Each structure stands twice: as structure tokens, then as C-alpha cells.
Amino acid sequence: MYGCMQSVLLLVLAVCVVRSQIVFPLNCPNQAVVQNFNSTEYLGLWYENQKYPVIFEAGGKCITATYSDNGNNKIGVLNSQRNILTNKETTITGEATFTGSTTEASLTVTFKGIPFGGSYKVLDTDYTSFAIVWSCQDLVLFNTQILWILTRERNPPSTLIDSVRQTIESRGITLLFMKPTDQTNC
Ligand SMILES: *[C@@H]1O[C@H](CO)[C@@H](O)[C@H](O)[C@H]1NC(C)=O
């Protein structure tokens, strides 16, 4: 869907898009996750504000994620989006499990009918307005990354988004591929 491109802005990173995910060379970089994570406070409805493009959300708008308590330290995931052409709503359900301690915001998400899980790391959140979520998958010579800004409000103030984007940049994560999610006429 996307061509493979060399970015002149990132001289070292030969960046291309394979299978409609953003690809970086070598292994996943280290990114610290939220340490005193309180999953109870993280539950509920989040709006997708912007993200790196991913194939499984292509053609979607009004994208939301709703997290619920599935018991046994598992978090229920309900992702919803509307088709940009038909406006029809589709949902997918999954479950997230902690990779280690439940106070460390590193999880694996599996979706029904999809045999492999994806990493889901909360890099930062205040629980009440924003969350920075990052997923990185190691492949042999490169890794693929997905980055999301989630917000509690469908239309958050731009001051919030500016400061969240600054946080992302200060962690050495590129904003170059961020694409706003259409949250209009939902
Ligand atoms: C997590 O958040 C909930 C809801 O605010 C609160 O009741 C609980 O005490 C918190 N847990 C910890 C360990 O802080």
C-alpha cells in the first residue's frame, strides 16, 4: 500500500514502510514504560488522536479503544472504528496480558482470530487526559513500530497534544510518521 522510501531527514535510519507498518533498522530500541502503572485508572474509553499508519486501521475514522477489567490481571480490549466511505462501524475485541509485573505498563495484546500477539507499552499517561502507547516488533534485520496518542476527549485541546508530542520527541521517538485520526462526524 505504501511505497518503500528512504528518508533524507533521517540519514541513519533507512526508513521504509513494509506491509503498511513503519519499519526501522535493527532491533527495537529501549523505551521505558510507566512504572507505577495502575491499570484500573487506565480502563475505559480512549480516543485515537494520531498514530503511525497501520494496515489494520486503514480506511478508518472515529477510532476508539475501550479497556475493561477481564479479571486475573487481564484487560479486555474493544477497538472500534468507522469506515471512511460507508460510515459503518466495525469492532474487534482482544485481550491484553502483562508481560511482567502488573505495575509495569508492558503488555501483549491478542485479538480474536489473529494467532500472534502484539506488544503494547504505555510510555506515559496521566490516566485522565492522554496516553502514549508504543508497540515494537523485532524482525531479523529491522523492527516495526506503531505509536499512538490516545486521549480521553474526542477533541482534546491543542495545548495537550503539543505537550504530548514534545514528550515523545524528547524520548527520541520520531513524529515524522504521525498521522491524525479523523474524529469528525462520528
Ligand atoms: C488504582 O486506582 C484505583 C482507582 O483510582 C484506586 O482505587 C486504587 O487504590 C489504585 N491502586 C493503587 C495500587 O494505587
mmCIF file with all atom_site columns, N, CA and C in Angstrom, residues 109-170:
data_model
loop_
_atom_site.group_PDB
_atom_site.id
_atom_site.type_symbol
_atom_site.label_atom_id
_atom_site.label_alt_id
_atom_site.label_comp_id
_atom_site.label_asym_id
_atom_site.label_entity_id
_atom_site.label_seq_id
_atom_site.pdbx_PDB_ins_code
_atom_site.Cartn_x
_atom_site.Cartn_y
_atom_site.Cartn_z
_atom_site.occupancy
_atom_site.B_iso_or_equiv
_atom_site.pdbx_formal_charge
_atom_site.auth_seq_id
_atom_site.auth_comp_id
_atom_site.auth_asym_id
_atom_site.auth_atom_id
_atom_site.pdbx_PDB_model_num
ATOM 1   N N  . VAL A 1 109 ? -1.003  -7.825  23.486 1.00 0.00 ? 109 VAL A N  1
ATOM 2   C CA . VAL A 1 109 ? -2.416  -7.837  23.105 1.00 0.00 ? 109 VAL A CA 1
ATOM 3   C C  . VAL A 1 109 ? -2.635  -8.892  22.031 1.00 0.00 ? 109 VAL A C  1
ATOM 4   N N  . THR A 1 110 ? -3.647  -9.707  22.228 1.00 0.00 ? 110 THR A N  1
ATOM 5   C CA . THR A 1 110 ? -4.040  -10.645 21.175 1.00 0.00 ? 110 THR A CA 1
ATOM 6   C C  . THR A 1 110 ? -5.483  -10.343 20.790 1.00 0.00 ? 110 THR A C  1
ATOM 7   N N  . PHE A 1 111 ? -5.755  -10.451 19.505 1.00 0.00 ? 111 PHE A N  1
ATOM 8   C CA . PHE A 1 111 ? -7.109  -10.227 19.011 1.00 0.00 ? 111 PHE A CA 1
ATOM 9   C C  . PHE A 1 111 ? -7.704  -11.536 18.536 1.00 0.00 ? 111 PHE A C  1
ATOM 10  N N  . LYS A 1 112 ? -9.010  -11.634 18.682 1.00 0.00 ? 112 LYS A N  1
ATOM 11  C CA . LYS A 1 112 ? -9.712  -12.857 18.253 1.00 0.00 ? 112 LYS A CA 1
ATOM 12  C C  . LYS A 1 112 ? -9.418  -13.146 16.788 1.00 0.00 ? 112 LYS A C  1
ATOM 13  N N  . GLY A 1 113 ? -9.023  -14.377 16.520 1.00 0.00 ? 113 GLY A N  1
ATOM 14  C CA . GLY A 1 113 ? -8.795  -14.791 15.142 1.00 0.00 ? 113 GLY A CA 1
ATOM 15  C C  . GLY A 1 113 ? -7.429  -14.423 14.606 1.00 0.00 ? 113 GLY A C  1
ATOM 16  N N  . ILE A 1 114 ? -6.619  -13.742 15.417 1.00 0.00 ? 114 ILE A N  1
ATOM 17  C CA . ILE A 1 114 ? -5.264  -13.397 14.985 1.00 0.00 ? 114 ILE A CA 1
ATOM 18  C C  . ILE A 1 114 ? -4.301  -14.181 15.886 1.00 0.00 ? 114 ILE A C  1
ATOM 19  N N  . PRO A 1 115 ? -3.519  -15.084 15.290 1.00 0.00 ? 115 PRO A N  1
ATOM 20  C CA . PRO A 1 115 ? -2.759  -16.041 16.098 1.00 0.00 ? 115 PRO A CA 1
ATOM 21  C C  . PRO A 1 115 ? -1.574  -15.474 16.874 1.00 0.00 ? 115 PRO A C  1
ATOM 22  N N  . PHE A 1 116 ? -1.109  -14.283 16.517 1.00 0.00 ? 116 PHE A N  1
ATOM 23  C CA . PHE A 1 116 ? 0.059   -13.738 17.212 1.00 0.00 ? 116 PHE A CA 1
ATOM 24  C C  . PHE A 1 116 ? -0.319  -12.486 17.987 1.00 0.00 ? 116 PHE A C  1
ATOM 25  N N  . GLY A 1 117 ? 0.435   -12.216 19.023 1.00 0.00 ? 117 GLY A N  1
ATOM 26  C CA . GLY A 1 117 ? 0.162   -11.052 19.842 1.00 0.00 ? 117 GLY A CA 1
ATOM 27  C C  . GLY A 1 117 ? 1.077   -9.893  19.493 1.00 0.00 ? 117 GLY A C  1
ATOM 28  N N  . GLY A 1 118 ? 0.639   -8.700  19.838 1.00 0.00 ? 118 GLY A N  1
ATOM 29  C CA . GLY A 1 118 ? 1.464   -7.524  19.613 1.00 0.00 ? 118 GLY A CA 1
ATOM 30  C C  . GLY A 1 118 ? 1.851   -6.882  20.928 1.00 0.00 ? 118 GLY A C  1
ATOM 31  N N  . SER A 1 119 ? 3.019   -6.274  20.949 1.00 0.00 ? 119 SER A N  1
ATOM 32  C CA . SER A 1 119 ? 3.425   -5.602  22.180 1.00 0.00 ? 119 SER A CA 1
ATOM 33  C C  . SER A 1 119 ? 2.628   -4.307  22.333 1.00 0.00 ? 119 SER A C  1
ATOM 34  N N  . TYR A 1 120 ? 2.372   -3.942  23.553 1.00 0.00 ? 120 TYR A N  1
ATOM 35  C CA . TYR A 1 120 ? 1.589   -2.747  23.876 1.00 0.00 ? 120 TYR A CA 1
ATOM 36  C C  . TYR A 1 120 ? 2.218   -2.150  25.121 1.00 0.00 ? 120 TYR A C  1
ATOM 37  N N  . LYS A 1 121 ? 2.945   -1.052  24.919 1.00 0.00 ? 121 LYS A N  1
ATOM 38  C CA . LYS A 1 121 ? 3.651   -0.433  26.034 1.00 0.00 ? 121 LYS A CA 1
ATOM 39  C C  . LYS A 1 121 ? 3.127   0.980   26.242 1.00 0.00 ? 121 LYS A C  1
ATOM 40  N N  . VAL A 1 122 ? 2.730   1.264   27.461 1.00 0.00 ? 122 VAL A N  1
ATOM 41  C CA . VAL A 1 122 ? 2.311   2.625   27.788 1.00 0.00 ? 122 VAL A CA 1
ATOM 42  C C  . VAL A 1 122 ? 3.561   3.368   28.233 1.00 0.00 ? 122 VAL A C  1
ATOM 43  N N  . LEU A 1 123 ? 3.987   4.332   27.406 1.00 0.00 ? 123 LEU A N  1
ATOM 44  C CA . LEU A 1 123 ? 5.218   5.072   27.717 1.00 0.00 ? 123 LEU A CA 1
ATOM 45  C C  . LEU A 1 123 ? 4.956   6.193   28.702 1.00 0.00 ? 123 LEU A C  1
ATOM 46  N N  . ASP A 1 124 ? 3.750   6.732   28.638 1.00 0.00 ? 124 ASP A N  1
ATOM 47  C CA . ASP A 1 124 ? 3.401   7.817   29.555 1.00 0.00 ? 124 ASP A CA 1
ATOM 48  C C  . ASP A 1 124 ? 1.886   7.974   29.552 1.00 0.00 ? 124 ASP A C  1
ATOM 49  N N  . THR A 1 125 ? 1.340   8.306   30.685 1.00 0.00 ? 125 THR A N  1
ATOM 50  C CA . THR A 1 125 ? -0.099  8.612   30.769 1.00 0.00 ? 125 THR A CA 1
ATOM 51  C C  . THR A 1 125 ? -0.359  9.353   32.069 1.00 0.00 ? 125 THR A C  1
ATOM 52  N N  . ASP A 1 126 ? -1.393  10.205  32.052 1.00 0.00 ? 126 ASP A N  1
ATOM 53  C CA . ASP A 1 126 ? -1.875  10.787  33.307 1.00 0.00 ? 126 ASP A CA 1
ATOM 54  C C  . ASP A 1 126 ? -3.246  10.185  33.637 1.00 0.00 ? 126 ASP A C  1
ATOM 55  N N  . TYR A 1 127 ? -3.662  9.196   32.860 1.00 0.00 ? 127 TYR A N  1
ATOM 56  C CA . TYR A 1 127 ? -4.921  8.446   33.008 1.00 0.00 ? 127 TYR A CA 1
ATOM 57  C C  . TYR A 1 127 ? -6.164  9.266   32.668 1.00 0.00 ? 127 TYR A C  1
ATOM 58  N N  . THR A 1 128 ? -6.104  10.579  32.866 1.00 0.00 ? 128 THR A N  1
ATOM 59  C CA . THR A 1 128 ? -7.314  11.399  32.717 1.00 0.00 ? 128 THR A CA 1
ATOM 60  C C  . THR A 1 128 ? -7.355  12.216  31.432 1.00 0.00 ? 128 THR A C  1
ATOM 61  N N  . SER A 1 129 ? -6.203  12.370  30.758 1.00 0.00 ? 129 SER A N  1
ATOM 62  C CA . SER A 1 129 ? -6.264  13.143  29.517 1.00 0.00 ? 129 SER A CA 1
ATOM 63  C C  . SER A 1 129 ? -5.520  12.499  28.345 1.00 0.00 ? 129 SER A C  1
ATOM 64  N N  . PHE A 1 130 ? -4.381  11.870  28.597 1.00 0.00 ? 130 PHE A N  1
ATOM 65  C CA . PHE A 1 130 ? -3.617  11.350  27.457 1.00 0.00 ? 130 PHE A CA 1
ATOM 66  C C  . PHE A 1 130 ? -2.907  10.043  27.818 1.00 0.00 ? 130 PHE A C  1
ATOM 67  N N  . ALA A 1 131 ? -2.563  9.299   26.773 1.00 0.00 ? 131 ALA A N  1
ATOM 68  C CA . ALA A 1 131 ? -1.660  8.153   26.915 1.00 0.00 ? 131 ALA A CA 1
ATOM 69  C C  . ALA A 1 131 ? -0.797  8.073   25.661 1.00 0.00 ? 131 ALA A C  1
ATOM 70  N N  . ILE A 1 132 ? 0.467   7.753   25.858 1.00 0.00 ? 132 ILE A N  1
ATOM 71  C CA . ILE A 1 132 ? 1.370   7.484   24.738 1.00 0.00 ? 132 ILE A CA 1
ATOM 72  C C  . ILE A 1 132 ? 1.583   5.980   24.713 1.00 0.00 ? 132 ILE A C  1
ATOM 73  N N  . VAL A 1 133 ? 1.161   5.355   23.637 1.00 0.00 ? 133 VAL A N  1
ATOM 74  C CA . VAL A 1 133 ? 1.257   3.896   23.531 1.00 0.00 ? 133 VAL A CA 1
ATOM 75  C C  . VAL A 1 133 ? 2.173   3.549   22.365 1.00 0.00 ? 133 VAL A C  1
ATOM 76  N N  . TRP A 1 134 ? 3.063   2.601   22.603 1.00 0.00 ? 134 TRP A N  1
ATOM 77  C CA . TRP A 1 134 ? 4.082   2.259   21.618 1.00 0.00 ? 134 TRP A CA 1
ATOM 78  C C  . TRP A 1 134 ? 4.148   0.745   21.494 1.00 0.00 ? 134 TRP A C  1
ATOM 79  N N  . SER A 1 135 ? 4.247   0.304   20.267 1.00 0.00 ? 135 SER A N  1
ATOM 80  C CA . SER A 1 135 ? 4.363   -1.126  20.013 1.00 0.00 ? 135 SER A CA 1
ATOM 81  C C  . SER A 1 135 ? 5.557   -1.338  19.115 1.00 0.00 ? 135 SER A C  1
ATOM 82  N N  . CYS A 1 136 ? 6.419   -2.251  19.498 1.00 0.00 ? 136 CYS A N  1
ATOM 83  C CA . CYS A 1 136 ? 7.587   -2.511  18.663 1.00 0.00 ? 136 CYS A CA 1
ATOM 84  C C  . CYS A 1 136 ? 7.757   -4.012  18.511 1.00 0.00 ? 136 CYS A C  1
ATOM 85  N N  . GLN A 1 137 ? 8.000   -4.407  17.284 1.00 0.00 ? 137 GLN A N  1
ATOM 86  C CA . GLN A 1 137 ? 8.139   -5.825  16.975 1.00 0.00 ? 137 GLN A CA 1
ATOM 87  C C  . GLN A 1 137 ? 9.501   -6.043  16.338 1.00 0.00 ? 137 GLN A C  1
ATOM 88  N N  . ASP A 1 138 ? 10.303  -6.895  16.965 1.00 0.00 ? 138 ASP A N  1
ATOM 89  C CA . ASP A 1 138 ? 11.608  -7.222  16.374 1.00 0.00 ? 138 ASP A CA 1
ATOM 90  C C  . ASP A 1 138 ? 11.433  -8.189  15.217 1.00 0.00 ? 138 ASP A C  1
ATOM 91  N N  . LEU A 1 139 ? 12.046  -7.842  14.082 1.00 0.00 ? 139 LEU A N  1
ATOM 92  C CA . LEU A 1 139 ? 12.152  -8.789  12.981 1.00 0.00 ? 139 LEU A CA 1
ATOM 93  C C  . LEU A 1 139 ? 13.656  -9.038  12.841 1.00 0.00 ? 139 LEU A C  1
ATOM 94  N N  . VAL A 1 140 ? 14.107  -9.685  11.796 1.00 0.00 ? 140 VAL A N  1
ATOM 95  C CA . VAL A 1 140 ? 15.514  -10.080 11.842 1.00 0.00 ? 140 VAL A CA 1
ATOM 96  C C  . VAL A 1 140 ? 16.480  -8.897  11.712 1.00 0.00 ? 140 VAL A C  1
ATOM 97  N N  . LEU A 1 141 ? 16.332  -8.120  10.668 1.00 0.00 ? 141 LEU A N  1
ATOM 98  C CA . LEU A 1 141 ? 17.276  -7.020  10.470 1.00 0.00 ? 141 LEU A CA 1
ATOM 99  C C  . LEU A 1 141 ? 16.652  -5.662  10.729 1.00 0.00 ? 141 LEU A C  1
ATOM 100 N N  . PHE A 1 142 ? 15.404  -5.691  11.132 1.00 0.00 ? 142 PHE A N  1
ATOM 101 C CA . PHE A 1 142 ? 14.717  -4.427  11.342 1.00 0.00 ? 142 PHE A CA 1
ATOM 102 C C  . PHE A 1 142 ? 13.593  -4.639  12.345 1.00 0.00 ? 142 PHE A C  1
ATOM 103 N N  . ASN A 1 143 ? 12.937  -3.568  12.684 1.00 0.00 ? 143 ASN A N  1
ATOM 104 C CA . ASN A 1 143 ? 11.804  -3.671  13.596 1.00 0.00 ? 143 ASN A CA 1
ATOM 105 C C  . ASN A 1 143 ? 10.676  -2.791  13.084 1.00 0.00 ? 143 ASN A C  1
ATOM 106 N N  . THR A 1 144 ? 9.474   -3.138  13.460 1.00 0.00 ? 144 THR A N  1
ATOM 107 C CA . THR A 1 144 ? 8.341   -2.298  13.077 1.00 0.00 ? 144 THR A CA 1
ATOM 108 C C  . THR A 1 144 ? 7.766   -1.655  14.330 1.00 0.00 ? 144 THR A C  1
ATOM 109 N N  . GLN A 1 145 ? 7.371   -0.419  14.164 1.00 0.00 ? 145 GLN A N  1
ATOM 110 C CA . GLN A 1 145 ? 6.864   0.323   15.323 1.00 0.00 ? 145 GLN A CA 1
ATOM 111 C C  . GLN A 1 145 ? 5.512   0.950   15.010 1.00 0.00 ? 145 GLN A C  1
ATOM 112 N N  . ILE A 1 146 ? 4.691   0.970   16.022 1.00 0.00 ? 146 ILE A N  1
ATOM 113 C CA . ILE A 1 146 ? 3.432   1.710   15.954 1.00 0.00 ? 146 ILE A CA 1
ATOM 114 C C  . ILE A 1 146 ? 3.405   2.619   17.176 1.00 0.00 ? 146 ILE A C  1
ATOM 115 N N  . LEU A 1 147 ? 2.967   3.829   16.956 1.00 0.00 ? 147 LEU A N  1
ATOM 116 C CA . LEU A 1 147 ? 2.899   4.804   18.044 1.00 0.00 ? 147 LEU A CA 1
ATOM 117 C C  . LEU A 1 147 ? 1.521   5.436   18.025 1.00 0.00 ? 147 LEU A C  1
ATOM 118 N N  . TRP A 1 148 ? 0.924   5.522   19.186 1.00 0.00 ? 148 TRP A N  1
ATOM 119 C CA . TRP A 1 148 ? -0.400  6.132   19.279 1.00 0.00 ? 148 TRP A CA 1
ATOM 120 C C  . TRP A 1 148 ? -0.392  7.237   20.333 1.00 0.00 ? 148 TRP A C  1
ATOM 121 N N  . ILE A 1 149 ? -1.108  8.299   20.058 1.00 0.00 ? 149 ILE A N  1
ATOM 122 C CA . ILE A 1 149 ? -1.530  9.208   21.128 1.00 0.00 ? 149 ILE A CA 1
ATOM 123 C C  . ILE A 1 149 ? -3.013  8.961   21.331 1.00 0.00 ? 149 ILE A C  1
ATOM 124 N N  . LEU A 1 150 ? -3.358  8.544   22.550 1.00 0.00 ? 150 LEU A N  1
ATOM 125 C CA . LEU A 1 150 ? -4.763  8.346   22.916 1.00 0.00 ? 150 LEU A CA 1
ATOM 126 C C  . LEU A 1 150 ? -5.170  9.475   23.848 1.00 0.00 ? 150 LEU A C  1
ATOM 127 N N  . THR A 1 151 ? -6.421  9.895   23.722 1.00 0.00 ? 151 THR A N  1
ATOM 128 C CA . THR A 1 151 ? -6.899  10.981  24.585 1.00 0.00 ? 151 THR A CA 1
ATOM 129 C C  . THR A 1 151 ? -8.257  10.610  25.170 1.00 0.00 ? 151 THR A C  1
ATOM 130 N N  . ARG A 1 152 ? -8.549  11.162  26.309 1.00 0.00 ? 152 ARG A N  1
ATOM 131 C CA . ARG A 1 152 ? -9.846  10.897  26.942 1.00 0.00 ? 152 ARG A CA 1
ATOM 132 C C  . ARG A 1 152 ? -10.961 11.688  26.285 1.00 0.00 ? 152 ARG A C  1
ATOM 133 N N  . GLU A 1 153 ? -10.589 12.842  25.689 1.00 0.00 ? 153 GLU A N  1
ATOM 134 C CA . GLU A 1 153 ? -11.579 13.644  24.978 1.00 0.00 ? 153 GLU A CA 1
ATOM 135 C C  . GLU A 1 153 ? -11.461 13.371  23.493 1.00 0.00 ? 153 GLU A C  1
ATOM 136 N N  . ARG A 1 154 ? -12.603 13.361  22.811 1.00 0.00 ? 154 ARG A N  1
ATOM 137 C CA . ARG A 1 154 ? -12.542 13.154  21.361 1.00 0.00 ? 154 ARG A CA 1
ATOM 138 C C  . ARG A 1 154 ? -11.788 14.296  20.680 1.00 0.00 ? 154 ARG A C  1
ATOM 139 N N  . ASN A 1 155 ? -12.028 15.509  21.148 1.00 0.00 ? 155 ASN A N  1
ATOM 140 C CA . ASN A 1 155 ? -11.340 16.673  20.581 1.00 0.00 ? 155 ASN A CA 1
ATOM 141 C C  . ASN A 1 155 ? -10.555 17.370  21.679 1.00 0.00 ? 155 ASN A C  1
ATOM 142 N N  . PRO A 1 156 ? -9.381  16.875  21.991 1.00 0.00 ? 156 PRO A N  1
ATOM 143 C CA . PRO A 1 156 ? -8.604  17.435  23.101 1.00 0.00 ? 156 PRO A CA 1
ATOM 144 C C  . PRO A 1 156 ? -8.021  18.799  22.728 1.00 0.00 ? 156 PRO A C  1
ATOM 145 N N  . PRO A 1 157 ? -7.707  19.618  23.734 1.00 0.00 ? 157 PRO A N  1
ATOM 146 C CA . PRO A 1 157 ? -7.089  20.918  23.441 1.00 0.00 ? 157 PRO A CA 1
ATOM 147 C C  . PRO A 1 157 ? -5.724  20.737  22.775 1.00 0.00 ? 157 PRO A C  1
ATOM 148 N N  . SER A 1 158 ? -5.407  21.649  21.864 1.00 0.00 ? 158 SER A N  1
ATOM 149 C CA . SER A 1 158 ? -4.140  21.523  21.125 1.00 0.00 ? 158 SER A CA 1
ATOM 150 C C  . SER A 1 158 ? -2.939  21.683  22.049 1.00 0.00 ? 158 SER A C  1
ATOM 151 N N  . THR A 1 159 ? -3.129  22.400  23.170 1.00 0.00 ? 159 THR A N  1
ATOM 152 C CA . THR A 1 159 ? -2.025  22.538  24.127 1.00 0.00 ? 159 THR A CA 1
ATOM 153 C C  . THR A 1 159 ? -1.638  21.175  24.689 1.00 0.00 ? 159 THR A C  1
ATOM 154 N N  . LEU A 1 160 ? -2.621  20.325  24.921 1.00 0.00 ? 160 LEU A N  1
ATOM 155 C CA . LEU A 1 160 ? -2.340  18.979  25.425 1.00 0.00 ? 160 LEU A CA 1
ATOM 156 C C  . LEU A 1 160 ? -1.541  18.191  24.377 1.00 0.00 ? 160 LEU A C  1
ATOM 157 N N  . ILE A 1 161 ? -2.019  18.236  23.143 1.00 0.00 ? 161 ILE A N  1
ATOM 158 C CA . ILE A 1 161 ? -1.361  17.456  22.087 1.00 0.00 ? 161 ILE A CA 1
ATOM 159 C C  . ILE A 1 161 ? 0.064   17.959  21.869 1.00 0.00 ? 161 ILE A C  1
ATOM 160 N N  . ASP A 1 162 ? 0.229   19.277  21.891 1.00 0.00 ? 162 ASP A N  1
ATOM 161 C CA . ASP A 1 162 ? 1.583   19.833  21.729 1.00 0.00 ? 162 ASP A CA 1
ATOM 162 C C  . ASP A 1 162 ? 2.516   19.294  22.800 1.00 0.00 ? 162 ASP A C  1
ATOM 163 N N  . SER A 1 163 ? 2.052   19.256  24.028 1.00 0.00 ? 163 SER A N  1
ATOM 164 C CA . SER A 1 163 ? 2.949   18.823  25.092 1.00 0.00 ? 163 SER A CA 1
ATOM 165 C C  . SER A 1 163 ? 3.198   17.316  25.028 1.00 0.00 ? 163 SER A C  1
ATOM 166 N N  . VAL A 1 164 ? 2.203   16.542  24.613 1.00 0.00 ? 164 VAL A N  1
ATOM 167 C CA . VAL A 1 164 ? 2.406   15.097  24.460 1.00 0.00 ? 164 VAL A CA 1
ATOM 168 C C  . VAL A 1 164 ? 3.415   14.831  23.342 1.00 0.00 ? 164 VAL A C  1
ATOM 169 N N  . ARG A 1 165 ? 3.286   15.579  22.248 1.00 0.00 ? 165 ARG A N  1
ATOM 170 C CA . ARG A 1 165 ? 4.235   15.400  21.136 1.00 0.00 ? 165 ARG A CA 1
ATOM 171 C C  . ARG A 1 165 ? 5.652   15.785  21.559 1.00 0.00 ? 165 ARG A C  1
ATOM 172 N N  . GLN A 1 166 ? 5.767   16.803  22.398 1.00 0.00 ? 166 GLN A N  1
ATOM 173 C CA . GLN A 1 166 ? 7.095   17.173  22.913 1.00 0.00 ? 166 GLN A CA 1
ATOM 174 C C  . GLN A 1 166 ? 7.697   16.053  23.749 1.00 0.00 ? 166 GLN A C  1
ATOM 175 N N  . THR A 1 167 ? 6.846   15.436  24.571 1.00 0.00 ? 167 THR A N  1
ATOM 176 C CA . THR A 1 167 ? 7.311   14.303  25.388 1.00 0.00 ? 167 THR A CA 1
ATOM 177 C C  . THR A 1 167 ? 7.837   13.188  24.483 1.00 0.00 ? 167 THR A C  1
ATOM 178 N N  . ILE A 1 168 ? 7.110   12.911  23.421 1.00 0.00 ? 168 ILE A N  1
ATOM 179 C CA . ILE A 1 168 ? 7.514   11.840  22.502 1.00 0.00 ? 168 ILE A CA 1
ATOM 180 C C  . ILE A 1 168 ? 8.872   12.164  21.879 1.00 0.00 ? 168 ILE A C  1
ATOM 181 N N  . GLU A 1 169 ? 9.008   13.386  21.405 1.00 0.00 ? 169 GLU A N  1
ATOM 182 C CA . GLU A 1 169 ? 10.268  13.788  20.777 1.00 0.00 ? 169 GLU A CA 1
ATOM 183 C C  . GLU A 1 169 ? 11.430  13.728  21.755 1.00 0.00 ? 169 GLU A C  1
ATOM 184 N N  . SER A 1 170 ? 11.177  14.137  22.998 1.00 0.00 ? 170 SER A N  1
ATOM 185 C CA . SER A 1 170 ? 12.251  14.158  23.978 1.00 0.00 ? 170 SER A CA 1
ATOM 186 C C  . SER A 1 170 ? 12.719  12.749  24.314 1.00 0.00 ? 170 SER A C  1
#
